[in-house]
Amino acid sequence: MNQRPTQLTRVILLGPEDVAQEAAHRIVKIAEEVLGRGQDFRLVLSGGTTPKHLYEILGSRPFCSRLPWHRVHFFWADERCVRPDHPGSNYRMAYEAFLKNLSIPDANIHRMRGEDPDPHAAAREYEEIIRAHYGLEWGDSPPSFDLVLLGIGPDGHTASLFPETPALYESDRWVVAQFVPQLKSWRLTLTPLILNRARQVLFLVTGAAKAKTLAEVLEGPYRPYQLPAQLIRPVQGQLLWLIDQDAASCLQNSSSE
Ligand code: 6PG
């Protein structure tokens, strides 16, 4: 595996609230830079529970009025294969936390159709949605999202890239569906191929339950098929880890850098 050098920065903050606030500030700053160049801002949302409070902050004052949301496009890093109104839906979590509070055109919300009875068709459809959004053709290289938000699980997964699952080895597709034996359920996920084209990747990691895994991911041996978060190395982009002190408690080097 080619371990391309990636400019990796980690910022260690006191607790989850500090991580969420710092992330909100950084997201808005990055968005303002992109929008200031006359481009729309393409943001990939993560699922799970960690980003929920960040989303609530983005949907509240002062952040809710900081951006021209009609120029922001929302994508997802992964989705559970459930209906969009299911409690486990990553789309639903983001919609309830902030998207419903912002005047965002429906056309700017590019959700994965987890409800599709054929997950592989949903994955192909989502790849087409991305390709069409960027005006790309089959065979073109993946586009570069402006910012991708990600988390990690206790097993080192990120998005729905779980240890020893086929998506880790995907070298052509930008979006795949896979049955995750660890969860006994189907997931849709962006692949490392497109994730690593992002201009910026922001991991949010909080809580002592992540501490051991985070130390293995950031400081342990490179074994990405057991620790898929290690696969995320933006080819030309920035990689930033926002970590709270509990999650950083097993790091040898617990300084921000
Ligand atoms: C998902 C997420 C997943 C998440 C991690 C961390 O669909 O669950 O995309 O990759 O980021 O599992 O989840 P928590 O934030 O809930 O710890």
Coordinates of C-alpha atoms and ligand atoms in Angstrom, one line a residue:
M1 CA 0.0 0.0 0.0
N2 CA 1.4 3.3 -1.0
Q3 CA 1.7 5.4 2.2
R4 CA 1.6 8.8 0.5
P5 CA 2.7 11.6 2.9
T6 CA -0.3 13.4 4.1
Q7 CA -0.2 16.7 5.9
L8 CA -1.8 15.5 9.1
T9 CA -2.7 18.0 11.8
R10 CA -4.2 17.1 15.1
V11 CA -5.9 19.5 17.5
I12 CA -6.6 18.3 21.0
L13 CA -9.4 20.2 22.8
L14 CA -10.9 19.9 26.3
G15 CA -14.2 18.1 25.6
P16 CA -16.9 17.3 23.0
E17 CA -18.4 20.8 23.2
D18 CA -15.0 22.4 22.4
V19 CA -14.6 19.9 19.5
A20 CA -18.0 20.7 18.1
Q21 CA -17.5 24.5 18.4
E22 CA -14.0 24.3 16.8
A23 CA -15.3 22.2 14.0
A24 CA -18.2 24.6 13.3
H25 CA -15.8 27.6 13.1
R26 CA -13.4 25.7 10.8
I27 CA -16.3 24.5 8.5
V28 CA -17.6 28.0 8.1
K29 CA -14.1 29.4 7.5
I30 CA -13.4 26.8 4.8
A31 CA -16.8 27.4 3.3
E32 CA -16.3 31.2 3.2
E33 CA -13.0 30.6 1.4
V34 CA -14.6 28.4 -1.2
L35 CA -17.6 30.6 -1.7
G36 CA -15.3 33.6 -1.9
R37 CA -13.7 32.1 -5.0
G38 CA -17.2 32.1 -6.6
Q39 CA -17.7 28.3 -6.2
D40 CA -20.4 26.4 -4.4
F41 CA -19.3 24.6 -1.2
R42 CA -19.5 20.8 -1.4
L43 CA -19.6 19.3 2.1
V44 CA -19.7 15.6 2.9
L45 CA -21.5 14.8 6.2
S46 CA -20.6 12.0 8.5
G47 CA -23.1 9.9 10.4
G48 CA -23.1 8.4 13.8
T49 CA -23.6 10.4 17.0
T50 CA -20.4 12.5 17.3
P51 CA -21.3 15.1 14.7
K52 CA -24.9 15.6 15.9
H53 CA -24.0 18.5 18.2
L54 CA -21.8 20.1 15.6
Y55 CA -24.8 20.0 13.2
E56 CA -27.0 21.5 15.9
I57 CA -24.5 24.3 16.3
L58 CA -24.4 24.9 12.5
G59 CA -28.2 25.1 12.5
S60 CA -28.3 27.7 15.3
R61 CA -27.2 31.3 15.8
P62 CA -24.7 32.7 14.9
F63 CA -23.7 30.0 12.4
C64 CA -27.1 29.5 10.8
S65 CA -26.8 33.0 9.3
R66 CA -23.1 32.9 8.4
L67 CA -23.4 31.2 5.0
P68 CA -25.5 31.5 1.9
W69 CA -26.9 28.0 2.3
H70 CA -28.3 28.0 -1.2
R71 CA -24.7 27.7 -2.4
V72 CA -23.9 24.8 -0.1
H73 CA -24.3 21.2 -1.4
F74 CA -24.6 18.4 1.1
F75 CA -23.4 14.8 0.5
W76 CA -23.0 11.9 2.8
A77 CA -20.0 9.7 3.5
D78 CA -22.1 6.7 4.2
E79 CA -25.7 5.6 4.9
R80 CA -27.4 2.8 6.6
C81 CA -29.7 0.8 4.3
V82 CA -32.9 2.1 6.0
R83 CA -35.7 4.5 5.1
P84 CA -34.8 8.2 5.5
D85 CA -37.3 8.5 8.4
H86 CA -35.7 5.6 10.2
P87 CA -34.0 6.5 13.6
G88 CA -30.8 5.0 12.3
S89 CA -30.6 7.1 9.1
N90 CA -27.6 9.4 8.8
Y91 CA -29.7 11.6 6.6
R92 CA -32.4 11.9 9.2
M93 CA -29.9 12.7 11.9
A94 CA -28.5 15.6 9.9
Y95 CA -31.9 16.8 8.7
E96 CA -33.4 16.9 12.3
A97 CA -30.2 18.4 13.7
F98 CA -29.8 21.3 11.3
L99 CA -30.8 20.9 7.7
K100 CA -34.5 21.4 8.4
N101 CA -33.7 24.7 10.1
L102 CA -31.8 26.2 7.1
S103 CA -33.2 27.4 3.8
I104 CA -31.5 24.9 1.7
P105 CA -32.9 24.0 -1.8
D106 CA -33.9 20.4 -2.0
A107 CA -31.6 20.1 -5.0
N108 CA -28.7 20.8 -2.7
I109 CA -29.3 17.9 -0.5
H110 CA -27.8 14.8 -2.1
R111 CA -28.8 11.9 0.1
M112 CA -28.0 8.3 -0.4
R113 CA -31.2 6.2 -1.0
G114 CA -30.7 3.8 1.8
E115 CA -34.3 2.7 1.4
D116 CA -33.6 1.2 -2.1
P117 CA -34.3 -2.6 -1.8
D118 CA -31.3 -3.0 -4.1
P119 CA -28.3 -1.5 -2.2
H120 CA -26.0 -2.0 -5.2
A121 CA -28.4 0.0 -7.4
A122 CA -28.5 2.8 -4.7
A123 CA -24.7 2.9 -4.7
R124 CA -24.5 3.1 -8.5
E125 CA -27.2 5.8 -8.4
Y126 CA -25.3 7.8 -5.9
E127 CA -22.1 7.6 -7.9
E128 CA -24.1 9.0 -10.8
I129 CA -25.5 11.8 -8.7
I130 CA -21.9 12.8 -7.8
R131 CA -20.7 12.5 -11.4
A132 CA -23.6 14.5 -12.7
H133 CA -23.2 17.2 -10.0
Y134 CA -19.6 17.7 -11.1
G135 CA -20.3 17.3 -14.8
L136 CA -18.1 14.3 -15.1
E137 CA -18.2 11.3 -17.5
W138 CA -17.6 7.6 -16.9
G139 CA -13.9 7.0 -16.6
D140 CA -13.1 10.5 -15.3
S141 CA -11.2 10.7 -12.0
P142 CA -13.3 11.3 -8.9
P143 CA -14.0 14.9 -8.0
S144 CA -12.6 16.6 -5.0
F145 CA -15.1 17.5 -2.3
D146 CA -14.2 20.7 -0.5
L147 CA -14.6 19.1 2.9
V148 CA -15.3 15.6 4.2
L149 CA -16.4 15.1 7.8
L150 CA -15.6 11.7 9.3
G151 CA -15.6 9.8 12.6
I152 CA -14.1 6.6 13.7
G153 CA -15.6 3.6 15.4
P154 CA -14.0 1.6 18.3
D155 CA -12.9 -1.0 15.6
G156 CA -11.2 1.7 13.6
H157 CA -13.8 1.9 10.9
T158 CA -14.7 5.2 9.2
A159 CA -17.7 6.0 7.1
S160 CA -18.9 2.4 6.4
L161 CA -15.4 1.2 5.7
F162 CA -15.3 -1.6 8.2
P163 CA -12.3 -3.9 8.9
E164 CA -11.7 -6.6 6.3
T165 CA -14.7 -5.7 4.2
P166 CA -14.5 -5.5 0.3
A167 CA -14.9 -1.7 0.1
L168 CA -11.4 -1.3 1.5
Y169 CA -10.0 -2.9 -1.6
E170 CA -12.2 -1.0 -4.1
S171 CA -10.1 0.7 -6.7
D172 CA -12.6 1.8 -9.3
R173 CA -15.9 2.7 -7.7
W174 CA -16.6 5.9 -5.8
V175 CA -19.6 4.5 -3.9
V176 CA -20.3 0.9 -3.0
A177 CA -22.8 -1.1 -1.1
Q178 CA -21.7 -3.8 1.2
F179 CA -23.0 -6.2 3.8
V180 CA -21.2 -5.6 7.1
P181 CA -21.0 -8.9 9.0
Q182 CA -20.0 -7.0 12.2
L183 CA -23.4 -5.2 12.1
K184 CA -25.4 -7.9 10.2
S185 CA -26.6 -5.1 8.0
W186 CA -26.1 -3.4 4.6
R187 CA -24.4 -0.1 4.3
L188 CA -23.7 2.4 1.5
T189 CA -20.3 4.1 1.6
L190 CA -18.0 6.4 -0.3
T191 CA -14.7 4.5 -1.0
P192 CA -11.2 5.6 -0.1
L193 CA -10.7 6.4 -3.8
I194 CA -13.0 9.4 -3.7
L195 CA -12.5 10.3 0.0
N196 CA -8.8 10.7 -0.6
R197 CA -9.4 13.2 -3.4
A198 CA -11.0 15.6 -0.9
R199 CA -9.4 19.0 -0.4
Q200 CA -9.9 18.7 3.3
V201 CA -10.8 15.9 5.6
L202 CA -11.9 16.6 9.2
F203 CA -12.1 13.7 11.7
L204 CA -14.0 14.4 14.9
V205 CA -13.2 12.0 17.7
T206 CA -14.4 12.3 21.3
G207 CA -14.7 10.1 24.3
A208 CA -12.5 7.7 26.2
A209 CA -14.1 4.7 24.3
K210 CA -12.2 5.8 21.2
A211 CA -8.8 6.4 23.0
K212 CA -7.2 3.0 22.4
T213 CA -8.3 2.8 18.8
L214 CA -7.3 6.4 18.1
A215 CA -3.8 5.8 19.4
E216 CA -3.5 2.7 17.2
V217 CA -4.8 4.6 14.1
L218 CA -2.5 7.7 14.6
E219 CA 0.5 6.2 16.2
G220 CA 0.5 2.4 15.7
P221 CA 1.6 0.3 12.8
Y222 CA 0.1 1.0 9.4
R223 CA -2.5 -1.8 9.1
P224 CA -5.4 -0.2 7.2
Y225 CA -7.4 -3.4 6.6
Q226 CA -7.7 -3.8 10.3
L227 CA -7.9 0.0 11.0
P228 CA -9.6 1.4 7.9
A229 CA -9.4 5.0 9.2
Q230 CA -5.7 4.7 8.3
L231 CA -6.7 4.5 4.6
I232 CA -7.8 8.1 4.7
R233 CA -4.8 10.0 3.5
P234 CA -5.9 12.8 1.2
V235 CA -3.7 12.7 -1.9
Q236 CA -3.3 16.5 -2.1
G237 CA -5.6 17.6 0.7
Q238 CA -5.4 18.5 4.3
L239 CA -6.1 16.0 7.0
L240 CA -7.2 17.4 10.4
W241 CA -8.1 15.5 13.5
L242 CA -10.2 17.3 16.1
I243 CA -9.9 15.3 19.3
D244 CA -11.0 15.8 22.9
Q245 CA -8.8 15.0 25.9
D246 CA -10.6 11.8 26.7
A247 CA -10.1 10.4 23.2
A248 CA -6.5 11.6 23.2
S249 CA -5.7 9.9 26.6
C250 CA -3.8 7.0 25.0
L251 CA -1.8 9.1 22.6
Q252 CA 2.0 9.1 23.3
N253 CA 2.2 12.5 21.7
S254 CA -0.8 14.3 23.2
S255 CA 0.3 17.7 21.9
S256 CA -1.6 19.5 19.2
E257 CA 0.5 19.7 16.0
Ligands
6PG1 C1 -22.0 5.8 10.7 C2 -20.8 6.7 10.6 C3 -19.6 6.0 11.2 C4 -19.3 6.9 12.4 C5 -18.5 6.1 13.4 C6 -18.4 6.8 14.8 O1 -22.8 5.7 9.8 O2 -22.2 5.3 11.8 O3 -20.6 7.2 9.4 O4 -18.5 5.9 10.4 O5 -18.6 8.0 12.1 O6 -19.2 4.8 13.6 O7 -19.7 6.9 15.3 P1 -20.1 7.7 16.6 O8 -19.9 9.1 16.2 O9 -21.5 7.4 16.9 O10 -19.1 7.2 17.7

